[in-house]
Amino acid sequence: MSATTTASGGRGRGGRERILAAAARLFAVQGINATGMEQVAEAAPVSKRTLYAHFRTKDDLVIAHLRDLASSGATLESVLTREDIPPLERILGLFDQPAPAVPVRGCPFIDAAAEFPDPDSAVHSYAREQKLRMVELVTALVTELGCREPAALAEQLVTLADGAASRAMVLGEADYGRHARAAAETLLAHALTA
């Protein structure tokens, strides 16, 4: 095989990207703990040596995967930073789930924290940082809207979003967020008129 990546995605350059793409697919379908490093290497395809050259441990791979998700715009939270959408629509966008290409897995950060329950683990800590960032973004948006008690309202809204994502996963209903969106609309309407 050549030293460069082939059109079929063979070994060569781009190994890190192929590893992350394979890990994302496998984690979404079967979960993080059920996915072995050998499986990721085989799906990439890369040698185990290449895999471990890029990611010394599975925790390193999981954190890189979560960082990749956070920066790619592939999470619900990404709607909160979109400048082309008014603040109210950004908040309500948390409840609009796109049609999934894989089984509904809920929030990847909640999933990761559940699979790495030790609050001191690097994966759990990163997931917590992302969830705290989400509430900071929502707090800024509800403050911009002029809502009263923005910090409390933001906590309520992200709790709705997280709950909807979890129920969507358990029930296998990608559009389950519609229920939480109705509740969010009521909370926001009350906060805007009070």
Short mmCIF file of C-alpha atoms in Angstrom, two decimals:
data_model
loop_
_atom_site.label_atom_id
_atom_site.label_comp_id
_atom_site.label_asym_id
_atom_site.label_seq_id
_atom_site.Cartn_x
_atom_site.Cartn_y
_atom_site.Cartn_z
CA MET A 1 0.00 0.00 0.00
CA SER A 2 1.26 3.51 -0.72
CA ALA A 3 2.48 5.92 1.94
CA THR A 4 -0.47 8.23 1.25
CA THR A 5 -4.13 7.74 1.97
CA THR A 6 -5.94 5.95 -0.82
CA ALA A 7 -9.41 6.78 -2.07
CA SER A 8 -10.69 3.74 -0.20
CA GLY A 9 -9.38 5.12 3.10
CA GLY A 10 -6.40 2.81 3.43
CA ARG A 11 -3.37 3.22 5.66
CA GLY A 12 -1.06 6.19 5.26
CA ARG A 13 -1.35 9.87 6.03
CA GLY A 14 -4.45 11.06 7.81
CA GLY A 15 -4.31 8.30 10.40
CA ARG A 16 -5.37 10.55 13.28
CA GLU A 17 -8.43 11.74 11.40
CA ARG A 18 -9.37 8.19 10.40
CA ILE A 19 -8.95 7.03 14.01
CA LEU A 20 -11.23 9.80 15.28
CA ALA A 21 -13.82 9.10 12.57
CA ALA A 22 -13.80 5.37 13.33
CA ALA A 23 -14.03 6.01 17.07
CA ALA A 24 -16.95 8.40 16.57
CA ARG A 25 -18.87 5.79 14.55
CA LEU A 26 -18.16 2.98 17.00
CA PHE A 27 -18.83 5.04 20.12
CA ALA A 28 -22.15 6.24 18.68
CA VAL A 29 -23.32 2.75 17.76
CA GLN A 30 -22.08 0.62 20.64
CA GLY A 31 -20.90 3.00 23.38
CA ILE A 32 -17.45 3.97 24.58
CA ASN A 33 -16.68 1.18 27.04
CA ALA A 34 -17.95 -1.51 24.65
CA THR A 35 -15.51 -0.30 21.99
CA GLY A 36 -12.00 -1.67 22.19
CA MET A 37 -8.86 0.00 20.89
CA GLU A 38 -8.23 -2.94 18.54
CA GLN A 39 -11.67 -2.41 17.06
CA VAL A 40 -10.91 1.27 16.47
CA ALA A 41 -7.58 0.43 14.81
CA GLU A 42 -9.27 -2.12 12.55
CA ALA A 43 -12.09 0.26 11.59
CA ALA A 44 -9.70 3.18 10.89
CA PRO A 45 -7.77 1.19 9.35
CA VAL A 46 -4.43 1.78 11.07
CA SER A 47 -1.94 -0.37 12.87
CA LYS A 48 -2.10 -0.55 16.66
CA ARG A 49 1.28 1.15 16.67
CA THR A 50 -0.16 4.11 14.74
CA LEU A 51 -3.20 4.23 17.00
CA TYR A 52 -1.08 4.36 20.15
CA ALA A 53 1.32 6.87 18.57
CA HIS A 54 -1.62 9.28 18.29
CA PHE A 55 -3.52 8.28 21.45
CA ARG A 56 -1.47 6.74 24.27
CA THR A 57 -4.56 5.62 26.18
CA LYS A 58 -8.23 5.08 25.53
CA ASP A 59 -8.96 8.08 27.77
CA ASP A 60 -6.82 10.21 25.43
CA LEU A 61 -8.84 8.93 22.46
CA VAL A 62 -12.17 9.57 24.19
CA ILE A 63 -11.22 13.13 25.17
CA ALA A 64 -9.97 13.84 21.63
CA HIS A 65 -13.26 12.47 20.30
CA LEU A 66 -15.28 14.71 22.64
CA ARG A 67 -13.15 17.74 21.76
CA ASP A 68 -13.64 16.97 18.09
CA LEU A 69 -17.40 16.79 18.61
CA ALA A 70 -17.43 20.06 20.56
CA SER A 71 -15.44 21.93 17.92
CA SER A 72 -17.17 20.40 14.90
CA GLY A 73 -20.60 21.88 15.48
CA ALA A 74 -22.04 18.37 15.61
CA THR A 75 -23.57 18.78 19.08
CA LEU A 76 -26.79 20.50 20.07
CA GLU A 77 -24.80 23.02 22.09
CA SER A 78 -23.25 24.39 18.89
CA VAL A 79 -26.48 26.24 18.07
CA LEU A 80 -25.86 28.46 21.10
CA THR A 81 -22.84 30.15 19.51
CA ARG A 82 -24.38 30.83 16.10
CA GLU A 83 -24.35 34.57 15.43
CA ASP A 84 -26.77 34.27 12.49
CA ILE A 85 -29.69 33.21 14.72
CA PRO A 86 -31.47 35.47 17.25
CA PRO A 87 -30.85 34.58 20.94
CA LEU A 88 -34.34 33.15 21.54
CA GLU A 89 -34.08 30.82 18.54
CA ARG A 90 -30.61 29.70 19.63
CA ILE A 91 -31.98 28.64 23.00
CA LEU A 92 -34.96 26.85 21.44
CA GLY A 93 -32.57 25.20 18.97
CA LEU A 94 -31.33 23.06 21.86
CA PHE A 95 -34.55 21.06 21.52
CA ASP A 96 -34.41 20.48 17.75
CA GLN A 97 -32.75 17.14 17.10
CA PRO A 98 -31.62 16.40 13.54
CA ALA A 99 -32.63 13.04 12.10
CA PRO A 100 -29.93 10.64 13.27
CA ALA A 101 -27.76 8.57 10.95
CA VAL A 102 -27.08 6.18 13.83
CA PRO A 103 -29.21 5.06 16.77
CA VAL A 104 -30.26 7.92 19.04
CA ARG A 105 -27.55 8.15 21.70
CA GLY A 106 -28.53 11.32 23.55
CA CYS A 107 -25.91 13.83 24.63
CA PRO A 108 -22.38 12.52 24.00
CA PHE A 109 -21.06 14.39 27.05
CA ILE A 110 -23.67 12.86 29.36
CA ASP A 111 -22.99 9.46 27.79
CA ALA A 112 -19.24 9.87 28.40
CA ALA A 113 -19.77 10.98 32.01
CA ALA A 114 -22.04 7.97 32.60
CA GLU A 115 -19.46 5.59 31.14
CA PHE A 116 -16.67 7.22 33.19
CA PRO A 117 -18.49 7.79 36.51
CA ASP A 118 -15.41 8.72 38.57
CA PRO A 119 -15.76 12.53 38.83
CA ASP A 120 -11.95 12.83 38.95
CA SER A 121 -11.40 10.96 35.68
CA ALA A 122 -10.19 13.06 32.76
CA VAL A 123 -13.17 12.05 30.59
CA HIS A 124 -15.76 12.84 33.28
CA SER A 125 -14.03 16.16 34.00
CA TYR A 126 -14.08 17.15 30.33
CA ALA A 127 -17.77 16.22 30.04
CA ARG A 128 -18.52 18.34 33.13
CA GLU A 129 -16.63 21.30 31.60
CA GLN A 130 -18.77 21.06 28.46
CA LYS A 131 -22.01 20.93 30.45
CA LEU A 132 -20.90 23.96 32.51
CA ARG A 133 -20.00 25.78 29.30
CA MET A 134 -23.49 25.04 27.99
CA VAL A 135 -25.12 26.71 31.00
CA GLU A 136 -22.77 29.70 30.65
CA LEU A 137 -23.81 30.13 27.01
CA VAL A 138 -27.50 29.88 27.86
CA THR A 139 -27.07 32.31 30.77
CA ALA A 140 -25.50 34.85 28.41
CA LEU A 141 -28.38 34.44 25.94
CA VAL A 142 -31.18 34.79 28.49
CA THR A 143 -29.37 37.80 29.96
CA GLU A 144 -29.22 39.32 26.47
CA LEU A 145 -32.98 38.73 26.15
CA GLY A 146 -33.54 40.60 29.40
CA CYS A 147 -34.95 37.65 31.33
CA ARG A 148 -35.13 37.94 35.08
CA GLU A 149 -33.04 35.55 37.16
CA PRO A 150 -30.95 34.47 34.16
CA ALA A 151 -28.74 31.97 36.02
CA ALA A 152 -31.71 30.04 37.44
CA LEU A 153 -33.54 30.14 34.10
CA ALA A 154 -30.45 28.89 32.27
CA GLU A 155 -30.14 25.95 34.66
CA GLN A 156 -33.80 25.08 34.06
CA LEU A 157 -33.39 25.27 30.28
CA VAL A 158 -30.26 23.11 30.14
CA THR A 159 -31.88 20.61 32.49
CA LEU A 160 -34.78 20.38 30.02
CA ALA A 161 -32.36 19.96 27.11
CA ASP A 162 -30.32 17.28 28.87
CA GLY A 163 -33.45 15.48 30.02
CA ALA A 164 -34.90 15.52 26.51
CA ALA A 165 -31.65 14.14 25.06
CA SER A 166 -31.63 11.35 27.64
CA ARG A 167 -35.28 10.44 27.07
CA ALA A 168 -34.75 10.55 23.29
CA MET A 169 -31.99 7.97 23.71
CA VAL A 170 -33.95 5.72 26.07
CA LEU A 171 -37.12 5.84 23.97
CA GLY A 172 -35.36 5.86 20.59
CA GLU A 173 -37.26 9.01 19.55
CA ALA A 174 -34.98 11.56 17.88
CA ASP A 175 -37.68 14.24 17.97
CA TYR A 176 -38.46 13.84 21.66
CA GLY A 177 -37.15 17.38 22.23
CA ARG A 178 -40.48 18.77 21.05
CA HIS A 179 -41.88 18.15 24.54
CA ALA A 180 -39.05 19.98 26.26
CA ARG A 181 -39.22 22.77 23.67
CA ALA A 182 -42.86 23.44 24.66
CA ALA A 183 -41.82 23.65 28.31
CA ALA A 184 -38.87 25.93 27.41
CA GLU A 185 -41.15 28.23 25.45
CA THR A 186 -43.41 28.53 28.53
CA LEU A 187 -40.45 29.25 30.84
CA LEU A 188 -39.06 31.86 28.46
CA ALA A 189 -42.43 33.54 27.90
CA HIS A 190 -42.91 33.83 31.66
CA ALA A 191 -39.37 35.16 32.19
CA LEU A 192 -39.80 37.73 29.42
CA THR A 193 -43.14 39.09 30.65
CA ALA A 194 -42.52 39.11 34.39
#
